[in-house]
């Protein structure tokens, strides 16, 4: 079983009581250990007695860590003083279960090694009342060039090897996954930063000794650390094992995506051994293809599906085609895919559930066979809307700020799509620009004067943040029928759920999208 440790920083003796309260919250929240970070406390004249109180009264087993500035902590004193502090805290019958010491100092000085060995249990002196030694190595700038040889050397002396480095891409996580098996000793191998989350959440899948989770977002001690609640509830950490299937949303950015909450809720409801992660992939096609190839090739990872978002939808379609995989009609028509499914034999299937969602939402309100419809915009969603409208039998007009891009879109669909500068008489309008989106280029604006849109047309607004954009509001106020972007989002996510699980999402999962 992979343990969950919650780090708690304690700087002053008068913070001991609240630190112990936090340790209780960690226990109630499902943690197995607390890591008391005493980098600052250790320099206080009463630091030893305060740290002893923490160890004595902690409701959970303790990792005691006094981290140096060189490895991301705050300890600035002499090494010998640091060892003396740890020695003084862990005397007699009172010893933290684990004592963290940095490999850089350990390997540099035989004198330090000898002193630390007096504090911890070791081969020549195995005493149950002594701490176990965690040798640790942290690199906030990237992967240490000598990582492999360093961890191998650490495994000789340590009870637990801990290595954490800032991932440069999701591919770094693959190396972290392999380390526990390769080293053969209890190992904590974690990637920090936005690309590192899989190494933290999937630690049980690869036999990691422990992972860290923050009590709340503000108390994280390393970049990319999830909260305890996210780890235990959203990612269902306790049910992850070597057979867990991996899914995720790949794009840039993905940190605010609602998809992990939605799909993990579905997996939970269906009691499926699967987890869904945010997977940031830098915005260039080469990075996307390299990441996808390496993740698909990893033998133990069980990557079974991806939601793919901006800006990688077109690259996913061409990747699956080039691999000899299967692209559905919506992908063939739109040239873009937002869903990857990997079947039991490892074959790839690309789908475009944006097309399906737009098609379903419009078909539920209006018969567009032989009718004219307007697409506003010429980006990725505009392509999906054009494909959906063509499948519904509509004659499609495209209008975009940059007319050359509209011409490009139209020509890729053939002569059936017309580029226009005014809407004319249309039965449906699909708004596919990012105008009106909060945080977008023009959150208060409208991409077209609402007064020139026919009142009896149906408006599908694809932007869902906010749910009521200025264009939708103006059109609805004048009596027009509107469909919101949230409905499109729910429909495309539900279609992904059907593709991956063969079942409909339950109401609780759909409520996750409504509430967020
Ligand atoms: P995209 O490829 O970047 O295209 C953006 C489009 O917006 C382009 O046509 C662009 O015109 C236009 N635009 C941007 N700023 C503008 C401005 N100030 N005035 C007029 N036009 C402007 O983006 P996308 O992937 O198609 O996404 C578009 C929107 O769809 C997003 O904002 C998102 O809210 C929404 N969306 C919804 C869902 C859902 O499930 N509901 C899913 C995905 C996306 P130019 O060509 O002239 O630059």
XYZ file of C-alpha atoms and ligand atoms in Angstrom:
564
model
C 0.000 0.000 0.000
C 1.251 3.468 -0.879
C 1.164 5.816 2.098
C -0.160 9.376 2.026
C 1.876 11.973 3.918
C 0.666 15.492 4.681
C 3.424 18.086 5.120
C 2.954 20.597 7.946
C 5.367 23.507 8.381
C 6.132 24.648 11.919
C 8.231 27.789 12.372
C 7.734 28.811 16.009
C 7.137 26.869 19.261
C 3.805 28.689 19.625
C 2.643 27.013 16.380
C 2.921 23.496 17.835
C -0.695 23.336 19.006
C -2.125 24.356 15.620
C 0.299 21.994 13.860
C -1.048 19.139 15.997
C -4.607 20.208 15.117
C -3.628 20.086 11.444
C -2.166 16.623 12.007
C -5.544 15.574 13.413
C -7.288 16.985 10.339
C -4.852 15.039 8.170
C -5.736 11.854 10.049
C -9.469 12.480 9.714
C -8.954 13.304 6.021
C -7.368 9.896 5.393
C -3.597 10.508 5.617
C -1.228 7.843 6.976
C 1.675 10.082 8.004
C 2.488 13.694 8.698
C 5.744 15.303 7.689
C 6.651 18.021 10.172
C 8.809 20.549 8.342
C 10.902 22.187 11.056
C 13.460 24.100 8.920
C 12.858 27.372 10.801
C 11.841 25.875 14.143
C 15.190 24.060 14.322
C 17.013 27.392 14.724
C 14.813 28.499 17.613
C 16.302 28.156 21.143
C 13.284 26.049 22.158
C 13.157 24.220 18.843
C 14.204 20.837 20.243
C 11.508 20.683 22.916
C 8.871 21.955 20.447
C 9.858 19.301 17.899
C 9.836 16.621 20.611
C 6.297 17.658 21.530
C 5.268 17.329 17.875
C 6.677 13.808 17.669
C 5.278 12.776 21.064
C 1.725 14.085 20.525
C 1.252 13.512 16.809
C -1.855 11.432 16.034
C -0.067 9.938 13.020
C 3.426 8.510 12.467
C 5.918 11.287 11.751
C 8.466 12.101 9.076
C 10.744 14.755 10.578
C 12.349 17.028 8.014
C 14.652 19.996 8.396
C 15.146 21.032 4.782
C 18.084 23.202 3.680
C 17.720 26.243 1.435
C 19.716 24.441 -1.252
C 16.882 21.913 -1.636
C 13.911 24.263 -1.370
C 13.702 24.579 2.439
C 14.563 27.343 4.895
C 17.380 25.899 7.038
C 20.446 28.142 6.715
C 22.650 26.880 9.540
C 25.678 24.580 9.751
C 25.268 20.911 8.821
C 26.664 19.736 12.127
C 24.063 21.861 13.960
C 21.307 20.323 11.846
C 22.437 16.806 12.727
C 22.767 17.762 16.400
C 19.198 19.082 16.327
C 17.868 15.843 14.784
C 19.885 13.835 17.286
C 18.473 15.837 20.219
C 14.882 15.422 19.010
C 15.169 11.671 18.519
C 16.803 10.556 21.754
C 15.699 7.795 24.134
C 12.305 6.258 23.458
C 11.081 9.210 21.398
C 11.977 8.958 17.746
C 10.069 10.029 14.654
C 9.258 7.007 12.472
C 11.166 8.565 9.578
C 13.942 11.085 9.472
C 14.580 12.872 6.175
C 18.171 13.739 5.339
C 19.479 15.132 2.075
C 21.651 12.928 -0.081
C 23.843 15.873 -1.135
C 25.132 16.341 2.421
C 25.138 12.624 3.218
C 27.377 11.779 0.265
C 29.700 14.751 0.881
C 30.861 14.016 4.412
C 31.829 10.771 6.185
C 31.636 12.666 9.470
C 27.985 13.635 8.823
C 27.165 10.062 7.777
C 28.609 8.754 11.014
C 26.601 11.269 13.078
C 23.342 10.589 11.250
C 23.888 6.835 11.652
C 23.904 7.357 15.406
C 20.422 8.882 15.130
C 18.775 6.386 12.787
C 18.505 2.629 12.679
C 21.026 0.972 10.359
C 22.402 -2.447 9.502
C 24.847 -2.559 12.372
C 22.346 -1.252 14.907
C 18.759 -2.152 14.142
C 16.725 -0.820 17.030
C 12.961 -0.630 16.841
C 12.927 2.697 18.701
C 15.151 4.410 16.115
C 14.016 6.377 13.071
C 14.202 4.982 9.541
C 16.402 7.036 7.216
C 14.826 8.750 4.202
C 17.626 9.936 1.920
C 16.240 12.662 -0.299
C 17.201 14.619 -3.385
C 15.252 17.621 -4.766
C 15.827 19.572 -7.944
C 13.533 22.530 -8.635
C 15.246 23.397 -11.948
C 14.712 20.119 -13.769
C 15.942 16.547 -13.892
C 19.444 16.130 -12.393
C 21.755 14.839 -15.131
C 23.202 12.201 -12.796
C 19.809 11.132 -11.421
C 20.204 7.432 -12.236
C 23.581 6.987 -10.548
C 22.558 9.130 -7.575
C 19.420 7.166 -6.765
C 21.316 3.883 -7.161
C 23.862 5.105 -4.587
C 21.086 6.335 -2.272
C 19.422 2.901 -2.384
C 22.523 1.353 -0.779
C 22.287 3.408 2.438
C 18.662 4.506 2.748
C 15.631 2.820 4.254
C 13.606 4.970 1.863
C 14.853 6.763 -1.263
C 13.051 10.008 -2.009
C 13.682 11.905 -5.222
C 11.692 14.860 -6.519
C 12.459 16.940 -9.566
C 10.618 19.497 -11.671
C 9.197 17.737 -14.691
C 9.851 19.278 -18.087
C 6.927 17.415 -19.630
C 4.608 14.500 -18.835
C 7.314 12.188 -20.182
C 9.379 12.755 -17.017
C 6.636 10.986 -15.047
C 7.420 7.757 -16.926
C 10.888 7.662 -15.336
C 9.377 8.325 -11.899
C 6.899 5.445 -12.413
C 9.767 3.006 -13.063
C 12.005 3.900 -10.116
C 10.438 1.847 -7.296
C 10.711 -1.322 -9.395
C 14.263 -0.590 -10.583
C 15.678 0.358 -7.172
C 14.090 -2.490 -5.241
C 13.937 -0.471 -1.998
C 11.019 1.648 -0.719
C 11.056 4.593 -3.103
C 9.299 7.934 -3.373
C 9.807 9.253 -6.920
C 7.825 12.402 -7.594
C 7.797 14.998 -10.328
C 7.085 18.572 -9.288
C 5.238 21.287 -11.185
C 2.230 21.175 -13.507
C 3.500 18.131 -15.427
C 4.102 16.089 -12.271
C 0.619 15.232 -11.022
C 0.506 11.734 -12.611
C 3.635 10.723 -10.669
C 1.881 11.711 -7.421
C -1.566 10.225 -8.101
C -0.406 7.038 -9.833
C 2.236 6.142 -7.217
C 0.175 3.091 -6.025
C 0.010 1.769 -9.583
C 3.793 1.530 -9.684
C 4.564 0.532 -6.099
C 5.626 3.946 -4.807
C 6.265 3.994 -1.061
C 4.406 7.225 -0.383
C 3.025 10.356 -1.937
C 2.500 13.827 -0.477
C -0.771 15.735 -0.305
C -1.390 19.208 1.117
C -4.011 19.782 3.797
C -5.283 22.646 1.630
C -4.059 24.455 -1.477
C -2.317 27.163 0.576
C -0.180 24.712 2.584
C 1.435 22.815 -0.306
C 5.184 22.474 0.223
C 6.058 21.658 -3.379
C 4.699 22.880 -6.728
C 1.990 20.580 -8.090
C 1.135 18.861 -4.808
C -2.574 17.908 -4.817
C -4.715 18.499 -1.742
C -5.566 15.545 0.485
C -9.227 15.839 -0.471
C -8.457 15.860 -4.211
C -6.183 12.850 -3.850
C -8.531 10.740 -1.720
C -11.922 11.764 -3.138
C -11.522 13.094 -6.677
C -8.739 10.724 -7.760
C -9.862 7.842 -5.484
C -6.237 7.213 -4.497
C -7.111 4.261 -2.229
C -8.578 2.291 -5.104
C -5.654 2.805 -7.499
C -3.656 -0.372 -8.116
C -1.519 -1.903 -10.847
C -4.624 -2.617 -12.972
C -6.094 0.898 -12.856
C -6.889 2.276 -16.308
C -5.641 5.808 -16.994
C -7.627 8.532 -18.766
C -7.119 12.282 -18.921
C -7.614 15.601 -20.598
C -4.641 16.624 -22.770
C -4.291 20.237 -23.853
C -2.844 23.626 -22.956
C -3.989 24.893 -20.546
C -6.001 22.212 -18.701
C -5.703 23.157 -15.029
C -9.196 24.719 -14.906
C -10.881 21.926 -16.865
C -14.128 20.533 -15.440
C -13.482 17.180 -17.112
C -11.479 15.502 -14.264
C -14.304 16.152 -11.752
C -16.889 14.887 -14.247
C -15.166 11.716 -15.466
C -13.805 10.686 -12.049
C -17.341 10.990 -10.673
C -18.524 8.677 -13.465
C -15.772 6.126 -12.763
C -16.695 6.243 -9.087
C -20.430 5.760 -9.779
C -19.685 2.871 -12.121
C -17.144 1.407 -9.672
C -14.696 1.276 -12.535
C -11.003 0.744 -11.809
C -10.015 3.908 -13.671
C -8.751 7.402 -12.964
C -8.879 10.620 -15.040
C -6.116 13.246 -14.782
C -5.390 16.729 -16.115
C -2.519 16.227 -18.576
C -0.914 19.495 -19.752
C 0.905 19.176 -23.073
C 2.860 22.183 -24.392
C 1.179 23.898 -27.345
C 3.101 22.383 -30.230
C 2.333 19.332 -32.298
C 5.756 17.745 -31.782
C 5.332 17.819 -28.002
C 1.855 16.313 -28.300
C 2.962 13.462 -30.576
C 6.075 12.694 -28.490
C 4.031 12.619 -25.282
C 1.282 10.477 -26.743
C 3.732 7.998 -28.291
C 5.661 7.554 -25.048
C 2.561 7.245 -22.865
C 0.935 4.737 -25.229
C 4.142 2.693 -25.406
C 4.576 2.421 -21.626
C 3.768 -1.203 -20.789
C 2.335 -0.734 -17.312
C 0.502 2.559 -17.726
C -2.777 1.323 -19.290
C -3.577 4.607 -21.038
C -7.115 3.893 -22.254
C -8.518 7.245 -23.255
C -8.003 10.977 -23.653
C -10.164 14.032 -23.995
C -8.092 16.294 -26.241
C -8.562 20.014 -26.244
C -6.993 23.207 -27.634
C -4.604 23.213 -29.482
C -4.137 19.493 -30.158
C -7.419 18.352 -31.761
C -6.155 18.391 -35.345
C -2.893 16.705 -34.356
C -4.819 13.896 -32.633
C -6.811 13.263 -35.826
C -3.684 13.059 -37.998
C -1.783 11.019 -35.374
C -4.473 8.332 -35.233
C -4.724 8.268 -39.026
C -0.940 7.859 -39.382
C -0.915 5.069 -36.776
C -3.494 3.134 -38.814
C -6.159 3.718 -36.179
C -9.822 4.303 -36.750
C -11.347 7.806 -37.164
C -15.126 8.201 -36.996
C -17.116 10.128 -39.626
C -17.174 13.317 -37.543
C -13.349 13.302 -37.434
C -13.087 12.607 -41.170
C -15.457 15.487 -41.895
C -14.050 18.065 -39.461
C -10.363 17.102 -39.637
C -10.178 17.270 -35.832
C -10.686 14.842 -32.941
C -11.378 15.523 -29.273
C -11.537 11.934 -28.013
C -9.095 9.035 -28.056
C -10.104 5.524 -27.061
C -7.571 2.708 -26.781
C -9.315 -0.658 -27.051
C -8.345 -3.935 -25.308
C -6.001 -4.837 -28.193
C -4.281 -1.448 -28.113
C -5.960 -0.157 -31.296
C -6.600 3.595 -31.431
C -10.015 5.142 -32.106
C -10.481 8.891 -32.650
C -13.874 10.562 -32.315
C -15.195 14.112 -32.341
C -17.867 14.437 -29.685
C -18.003 18.254 -30.186
C -19.596 17.531 -33.580
C -22.004 15.079 -31.995
C -22.889 17.508 -29.182
C -23.696 20.404 -31.560
C -25.664 18.065 -33.792
C -27.690 16.643 -30.867
C -28.368 20.056 -29.291
C -29.670 21.561 -32.560
C -31.604 18.451 -33.654
C -33.467 18.512 -30.338
C -34.881 21.972 -31.282
C -35.035 22.324 -35.047
C -35.034 20.367 -38.307
C -32.253 21.935 -40.380
C -32.595 19.714 -43.453
C -32.362 22.052 -46.449
C -32.201 25.166 -44.201
C -29.425 27.781 -44.066
C -27.279 28.068 -40.956
C -24.538 30.488 -39.922
C -21.256 29.637 -38.210
C -19.579 32.585 -36.487
C -15.809 32.020 -36.287
C -13.349 29.820 -38.141
C -11.351 28.094 -35.412
C -11.527 24.538 -34.078
C -15.087 24.708 -32.732
C -16.266 26.388 -35.950
C -14.979 23.342 -37.857
C -16.932 21.037 -35.532
C -20.056 23.208 -35.977
C -19.692 23.176 -39.765
C -19.398 19.377 -39.767
C -22.443 19.047 -37.468
C -24.569 21.369 -39.613
C -23.601 19.513 -42.798
C -24.575 16.217 -41.135
C -27.946 17.789 -40.299
C -28.442 18.631 -43.984
C -28.028 22.413 -43.599
C -26.477 24.838 -46.085
C -23.630 26.382 -44.145
C -22.451 30.007 -44.183
C -19.258 30.990 -42.341
C -18.458 34.475 -41.104
C -15.179 35.334 -39.387
C -13.139 38.373 -38.403
C -10.245 37.077 -40.518
C -11.847 36.256 -43.838
C -8.834 34.287 -45.118
C -9.333 31.818 -42.271
C -13.006 31.486 -43.151
C -12.046 30.804 -46.794
C -9.613 28.154 -45.607
C -12.313 26.463 -43.518
C -14.816 26.588 -46.372
C -12.394 25.157 -48.926
C -11.513 22.240 -46.664
C -15.205 21.260 -46.584
C -15.692 21.731 -50.367
C -18.178 23.877 -52.242
C -21.047 23.221 -49.813
C -19.793 25.930 -47.424
C -20.096 29.642 -48.315
C -18.100 32.521 -46.774
C -20.300 35.538 -45.996
C -19.947 38.996 -44.477
C -23.594 39.341 -43.347
C -25.782 36.528 -42.015
C -28.824 36.866 -44.319
C -31.822 34.616 -43.654
C -30.678 31.667 -41.537
C -32.541 29.206 -39.293
C -29.657 28.579 -36.901
C -26.558 30.442 -35.715
C -23.665 28.687 -34.001
C -21.426 31.185 -32.178
C -17.893 29.723 -32.224
C -15.620 32.709 -31.537
C -14.045 33.301 -28.129
C -15.771 36.714 -27.859
C -17.883 36.872 -24.683
C -15.751 34.289 -22.872
C -14.528 35.366 -19.438
C -10.755 35.713 -19.602
C -10.984 35.779 -23.424
C -10.085 38.544 -25.882
C -13.353 40.503 -25.473
C -15.446 39.241 -22.536
C -17.992 42.091 -22.689
C -18.360 42.185 -26.467
C -20.418 40.387 -29.093
C -18.865 38.971 -32.299
C -21.787 40.327 -34.361
C -24.478 42.975 -33.892
C -27.325 40.916 -32.338
C -29.880 43.141 -34.113
C -28.912 41.740 -37.554
C -29.586 38.120 -36.580
C -33.031 36.784 -37.614
C -35.266 36.635 -34.506
C -36.753 33.250 -35.408
C -33.346 31.539 -35.702
C -32.022 29.260 -32.964
C -28.737 30.537 -31.458
C -26.272 27.987 -30.109
C -23.621 29.818 -28.053
C -20.590 27.522 -27.597
C -18.929 29.674 -24.905
C -19.912 28.332 -21.466
C -18.033 30.665 -19.155
C -20.121 32.668 -18.498
C -23.242 30.650 -19.185
C -24.992 33.856 -20.353
C -22.691 35.731 -22.766
C -23.569 39.250 -23.945
C -24.663 37.867 -27.348
C -26.853 35.146 -25.844
C -28.364 37.601 -23.392
C -29.199 40.165 -26.089
C -30.665 37.503 -28.381
C -32.733 35.890 -25.596
C -33.976 39.290 -24.378
C -35.326 40.049 -27.840
C -37.296 36.778 -27.772
C -34.888 34.475 -29.649
C -34.408 30.804 -28.720
C -30.920 30.053 -27.353
C -28.865 27.015 -26.393
C -25.972 27.518 -23.959
C -22.389 26.278 -24.226
C -22.783 24.257 -21.039
C -25.299 22.003 -22.763
C -22.793 21.444 -25.557
C -20.080 20.705 -23.020
C -22.312 18.241 -21.150
C -23.329 16.508 -24.365
C -19.736 16.112 -25.602
C -18.593 14.826 -22.189
C -21.526 12.390 -21.999
C -20.628 11.095 -25.461
C -17.037 10.494 -24.258
C -18.435 8.605 -21.284
C -20.453 6.362 -23.633
C -17.406 5.741 -25.845
C -15.211 4.718 -22.891
C -17.662 2.915 -20.641
C -20.614 2.010 -22.867
C -22.925 3.701 -20.366
C -24.635 7.051 -19.804
C -23.304 9.401 -17.084
C -25.394 9.480 -13.917
C -27.117 12.621 -12.628
C -24.418 13.241 -10.009
C -21.755 13.511 -12.719
C -23.866 15.911 -14.778
C -24.473 17.937 -11.610
C -20.684 18.323 -11.237
C -20.696 20.270 -14.509
C -23.733 22.332 -13.519
C -22.246 23.320 -10.187
C -18.741 24.182 -11.303
P -9.917 29.123 -31.792
O -9.582 28.006 -32.688
O -8.823 29.888 -31.140
O -10.808 30.195 -32.633
C -11.164 31.414 -32.075
C -12.153 32.136 -33.005
O -12.562 33.327 -32.343
C -11.557 32.555 -34.329
O -12.534 32.463 -35.324
C -11.180 34.016 -34.064
O -11.176 34.804 -35.222
C -12.324 34.441 -33.204
N -12.015 35.634 -32.416
C -11.121 35.718 -31.393
N -11.108 36.984 -30.908
C -12.006 37.696 -31.631
C -12.457 39.044 -31.594
N -11.972 39.918 -30.700
N -13.412 39.440 -32.470
C -13.915 38.565 -33.359
N -13.523 37.276 -33.458
C -12.584 36.838 -32.598
O -10.889 28.669 -30.622
P -11.895 27.416 -30.602
O -11.212 26.197 -30.147
O -12.609 27.379 -31.897
O -12.875 27.847 -29.401
C -13.780 28.929 -29.561
C -14.695 29.011 -28.352
O -15.473 27.831 -28.245
C -13.913 29.084 -27.021
O -13.843 30.408 -26.609
C -14.726 28.246 -26.039
O -15.401 29.090 -25.118
C -15.756 27.562 -26.890
N -15.725 26.096 -26.674
C -16.835 25.512 -26.163
C -16.863 24.145 -25.971
C -18.087 23.495 -25.373
O -18.067 22.286 -25.128
N -19.128 24.250 -25.126
C -15.765 23.350 -26.324
C -14.638 23.980 -26.849
C -14.629 25.361 -27.027
P -9.835 35.023 -36.088
O -9.738 33.823 -36.990
O -10.078 36.291 -36.799
O -8.682 35.101 -35.111
